Amino acid sequence: MAHSARSKSKLKAKAIKTQTPGTDYHNTAEARRERIAKKLKENLEKQIQEKEIAQTDTMTDDSVPTTSNIEEKVIDYQNVSTHGWRKSRKASYKKKHSNKKKNKSIKF
């Protein structure tokens, strides 16, 4: 029988391949970890710089509220429609077949 990608035997084999130094799997996994760590570090530095810039801007212009500051605080909420049929395959199937049942009765 075939094993799924999440079976214990497959996971154990993959773990051994990635943990053994010198293998291609280990080198690839290590390079991936380094790329992710580098990207996270860059994002963190960027966030810190943006935060410092925002703090210096608010310190200089705290006394006068501008329209851009007011517009940023306003959040645009859309009303959620709770009536009518939902947009799923099950609901569309029910909608389609609900009309067929109404016309089955015989009228005299």
PDB file of C-alpha atoms in Angstrom:
ATOM      1  CA  MET A   1       0.000   0.000   0.000  1.00  0.00           C
ATOM      2  CA  ALA A   2       1.134   3.519  -0.706  1.00  0.00           C
ATOM      3  CA  HIS A   3       2.033   5.874   2.097  1.00  0.00           C
ATOM      4  CA  SER A   4       0.757   9.405   2.249  1.00  0.00           C
ATOM      5  CA  ALA A   5       3.169  12.336   2.431  1.00  0.00           C
ATOM      6  CA  ARG A   6       2.315  12.692   6.133  1.00  0.00           C
ATOM      7  CA  SER A   7       2.866   9.069   7.123  1.00  0.00           C
ATOM      8  CA  LYS A   8       5.291   8.331   9.949  1.00  0.00           C
ATOM      9  CA  SER A   9       7.732   6.467   7.740  1.00  0.00           C
ATOM     10  CA  LYS A  10       7.917   9.342   5.231  1.00  0.00           C
ATOM     11  CA  LEU A  11       8.329  11.954   7.976  1.00  0.00           C
ATOM     12  CA  LYS A  12      11.101   9.951   9.670  1.00  0.00           C
ATOM     13  CA  ALA A  13      12.957   9.516   6.381  1.00  0.00           C
ATOM     14  CA  LYS A  14      12.662  13.222   5.593  1.00  0.00           C
ATOM     15  CA  ALA A  15      13.873  14.160   9.082  1.00  0.00           C
ATOM     16  CA  ILE A  16      16.936  11.950   8.705  1.00  0.00           C
ATOM     17  CA  LYS A  17      17.720  13.452   5.299  1.00  0.00           C
ATOM     18  CA  THR A  18      17.424  17.046   6.509  1.00  0.00           C
ATOM     19  CA  GLN A  19      19.372  16.493   9.744  1.00  0.00           C
ATOM     20  CA  THR A  20      22.351  14.638   8.275  1.00  0.00           C
ATOM     21  CA  PRO A  21      25.006  17.241   7.379  1.00  0.00           C
ATOM     22  CA  GLY A  22      26.398  17.165   3.866  1.00  0.00           C
ATOM     23  CA  THR A  23      23.275  15.874   2.146  1.00  0.00           C
ATOM     24  CA  ASP A  24      21.457  17.896  -0.487  1.00  0.00           C
ATOM     25  CA  TYR A  25      18.340  17.976   1.664  1.00  0.00           C
ATOM     26  CA  HIS A  26      20.287  19.378   4.614  1.00  0.00           C
ATOM     27  CA  ASN A  27      21.967  22.033   2.467  1.00  0.00           C
ATOM     28  CA  THR A  28      18.642  23.066   0.918  1.00  0.00           C
ATOM     29  CA  ALA A  29      16.894  23.229   4.288  1.00  0.00           C
ATOM     30  CA  GLU A  30      19.767  25.250   5.774  1.00  0.00           C
ATOM     31  CA  ALA A  31      19.727  27.703   2.854  1.00  0.00           C
ATOM     32  CA  ARG A  32      15.956  28.089   3.267  1.00  0.00           C
ATOM     33  CA  ARG A  33      16.336  28.810   6.991  1.00  0.00           C
ATOM     34  CA  GLU A  34      18.990  31.428   6.253  1.00  0.00           C
ATOM     35  CA  ARG A  35      16.819  33.118   3.590  1.00  0.00           C
ATOM     36  CA  ILE A  36      13.834  33.256   5.930  1.00  0.00           C
ATOM     37  CA  ALA A  37      15.931  34.590   8.823  1.00  0.00           C
ATOM     38  CA  LYS A  38      17.459  37.277   6.594  1.00  0.00           C
ATOM     39  CA  LYS A  39      14.042  38.329   5.288  1.00  0.00           C
ATOM     40  CA  LEU A  40      12.563  38.489   8.796  1.00  0.00           C
ATOM     41  CA  LYS A  41      15.504  40.577   9.993  1.00  0.00           C
ATOM     42  CA  GLU A  42      15.063  43.021   7.079  1.00  0.00           C
ATOM     43  CA  ASN A  43      11.330  43.306   7.788  1.00  0.00           C
ATOM     44  CA  LEU A  44      12.010  43.965  11.470  1.00  0.00           C
ATOM     45  CA  GLU A  45      14.528  46.703  10.653  1.00  0.00           C
ATOM     46  CA  LYS A  46      12.076  48.276   8.201  1.00  0.00           C
ATOM     47  CA  GLN A  47       9.298  48.265  10.822  1.00  0.00           C
ATOM     48  CA  ILE A  48      11.587  49.872  13.401  1.00  0.00           C
ATOM     49  CA  GLN A  49      12.572  52.615  10.940  1.00  0.00           C
ATOM     50  CA  GLU A  50       8.928  53.293  10.018  1.00  0.00           C
ATOM     51  CA  LYS A  51       8.005  53.450  13.696  1.00  0.00           C
ATOM     52  CA  GLU A  52      10.788  55.960  14.408  1.00  0.00           C
ATOM     53  CA  ILE A  53       9.727  58.109  11.447  1.00  0.00           C
ATOM     54  CA  ALA A  54       6.104  58.027  12.595  1.00  0.00           C
ATOM     55  CA  GLN A  55       7.109  59.030  16.133  1.00  0.00           C
ATOM     56  CA  THR A  56       9.174  61.984  14.922  1.00  0.00           C
ATOM     57  CA  ASP A  57       6.316  63.114  12.664  1.00  0.00           C
ATOM     58  CA  THR A  58       3.758  62.961  15.471  1.00  0.00           C
ATOM     59  CA  MET A  59       6.035  64.872  17.835  1.00  0.00           C
ATOM     60  CA  THR A  60       6.317  67.789  15.438  1.00  0.00           C
ATOM     61  CA  ASP A  61       2.668  67.951  14.306  1.00  0.00           C
ATOM     62  CA  ASP A  62       0.702  66.942  17.415  1.00  0.00           C
ATOM     63  CA  SER A  63      -0.822  70.376  17.932  1.00  0.00           C
ATOM     64  CA  VAL A  64      -2.555  70.663  14.542  1.00  0.00           C
ATOM     65  CA  PRO A  65      -4.758  67.774  13.367  1.00  0.00           C
ATOM     66  CA  THR A  66      -4.691  67.508   9.596  1.00  0.00           C
ATOM     67  CA  THR A  67      -7.316  66.002   7.338  1.00  0.00           C
ATOM     68  CA  SER A  68      -5.007  63.138   6.384  1.00  0.00           C
ATOM     69  CA  ASN A  69      -4.716  62.103  10.054  1.00  0.00           C
ATOM     70  CA  ILE A  70      -8.486  62.222  10.433  1.00  0.00           C
ATOM     71  CA  GLU A  71      -9.027  60.211   7.240  1.00  0.00           C
ATOM     72  CA  GLU A  72      -6.642  57.519   8.422  1.00  0.00           C
ATOM     73  CA  LYS A  73      -8.620  57.068  11.634  1.00  0.00           C
ATOM     74  CA  VAL A  74     -11.942  56.653   9.818  1.00  0.00           C
ATOM     75  CA  ILE A  75     -12.536  52.999   9.001  1.00  0.00           C
ATOM     76  CA  ASP A  76     -14.907  52.168   6.197  1.00  0.00           C
ATOM     77  CA  TYR A  77     -17.220  49.323   7.228  1.00  0.00           C
ATOM     78  CA  GLN A  78     -19.390  47.587   4.684  1.00  0.00           C
ATOM     79  CA  ASN A  79     -22.681  46.158   5.824  1.00  0.00           C
ATOM     80  CA  VAL A  80     -22.797  42.401   5.620  1.00  0.00           C
ATOM     81  CA  SER A  81     -25.794  41.133   3.723  1.00  0.00           C
ATOM     82  CA  THR A  82     -27.577  38.433   5.720  1.00  0.00           C
ATOM     83  CA  HIS A  83     -30.583  37.880   3.489  1.00  0.00           C
ATOM     84  CA  GLY A  84     -30.876  35.780   0.371  1.00  0.00           C
ATOM     85  CA  TRP A  85     -29.028  32.721  -0.780  1.00  0.00           C
ATOM     86  CA  ARG A  86     -25.413  32.172   0.155  1.00  0.00           C
ATOM     87  CA  LYS A  87     -22.721  31.836  -2.471  1.00  0.00           C
ATOM     88  CA  SER A  88     -21.804  28.202  -2.050  1.00  0.00           C
ATOM     89  CA  ARG A  89     -22.347  25.172  -4.230  1.00  0.00           C
ATOM     90  CA  LYS A  90     -24.760  23.639  -1.729  1.00  0.00           C
ATOM     91  CA  ALA A  91     -26.853  26.798  -1.499  1.00  0.00           C
ATOM     92  CA  SER A  92     -26.933  27.264  -5.270  1.00  0.00           C
ATOM     93  CA  TYR A  93     -28.005  23.628  -5.696  1.00  0.00           C
ATOM     94  CA  LYS A  94     -30.807  24.103  -3.154  1.00  0.00           C
ATOM     95  CA  LYS A  95     -31.879  27.329  -4.837  1.00  0.00           C
ATOM     96  CA  LYS A  96     -31.974  25.669  -8.227  1.00  0.00           C
ATOM     97  CA  HIS A  97     -33.967  22.669  -7.044  1.00  0.00           C
ATOM     98  CA  SER A  98     -36.317  24.539  -4.716  1.00  0.00           C
ATOM     99  CA  ASN A  99     -38.098  26.088  -7.702  1.00  0.00           C
ATOM    100  CA  LYS A 100     -38.725  22.673  -9.267  1.00  0.00           C
ATOM    101  CA  LYS A 101     -40.656  21.388  -6.242  1.00  0.00           C
ATOM    102  CA  LYS A 102     -43.182  24.239  -6.279  1.00  0.00           C
ATOM    103  CA  ASN A 103     -44.583  23.378  -9.717  1.00  0.00           C
ATOM    104  CA  LYS A 104     -45.226  19.679  -9.002  1.00  0.00           C
ATOM    105  CA  SER A 105     -48.672  20.134  -7.467  1.00  0.00           C
ATOM    106  CA  ILE A 106     -51.755  19.622  -9.606  1.00  0.00           C
ATOM    107  CA  LYS A 107     -54.268  22.448  -9.587  1.00  0.00           C
ATOM    108  CA  PHE A 108     -57.980  21.931 -10.439  1.00  0.00           C
TER     109      PHE A 108
END
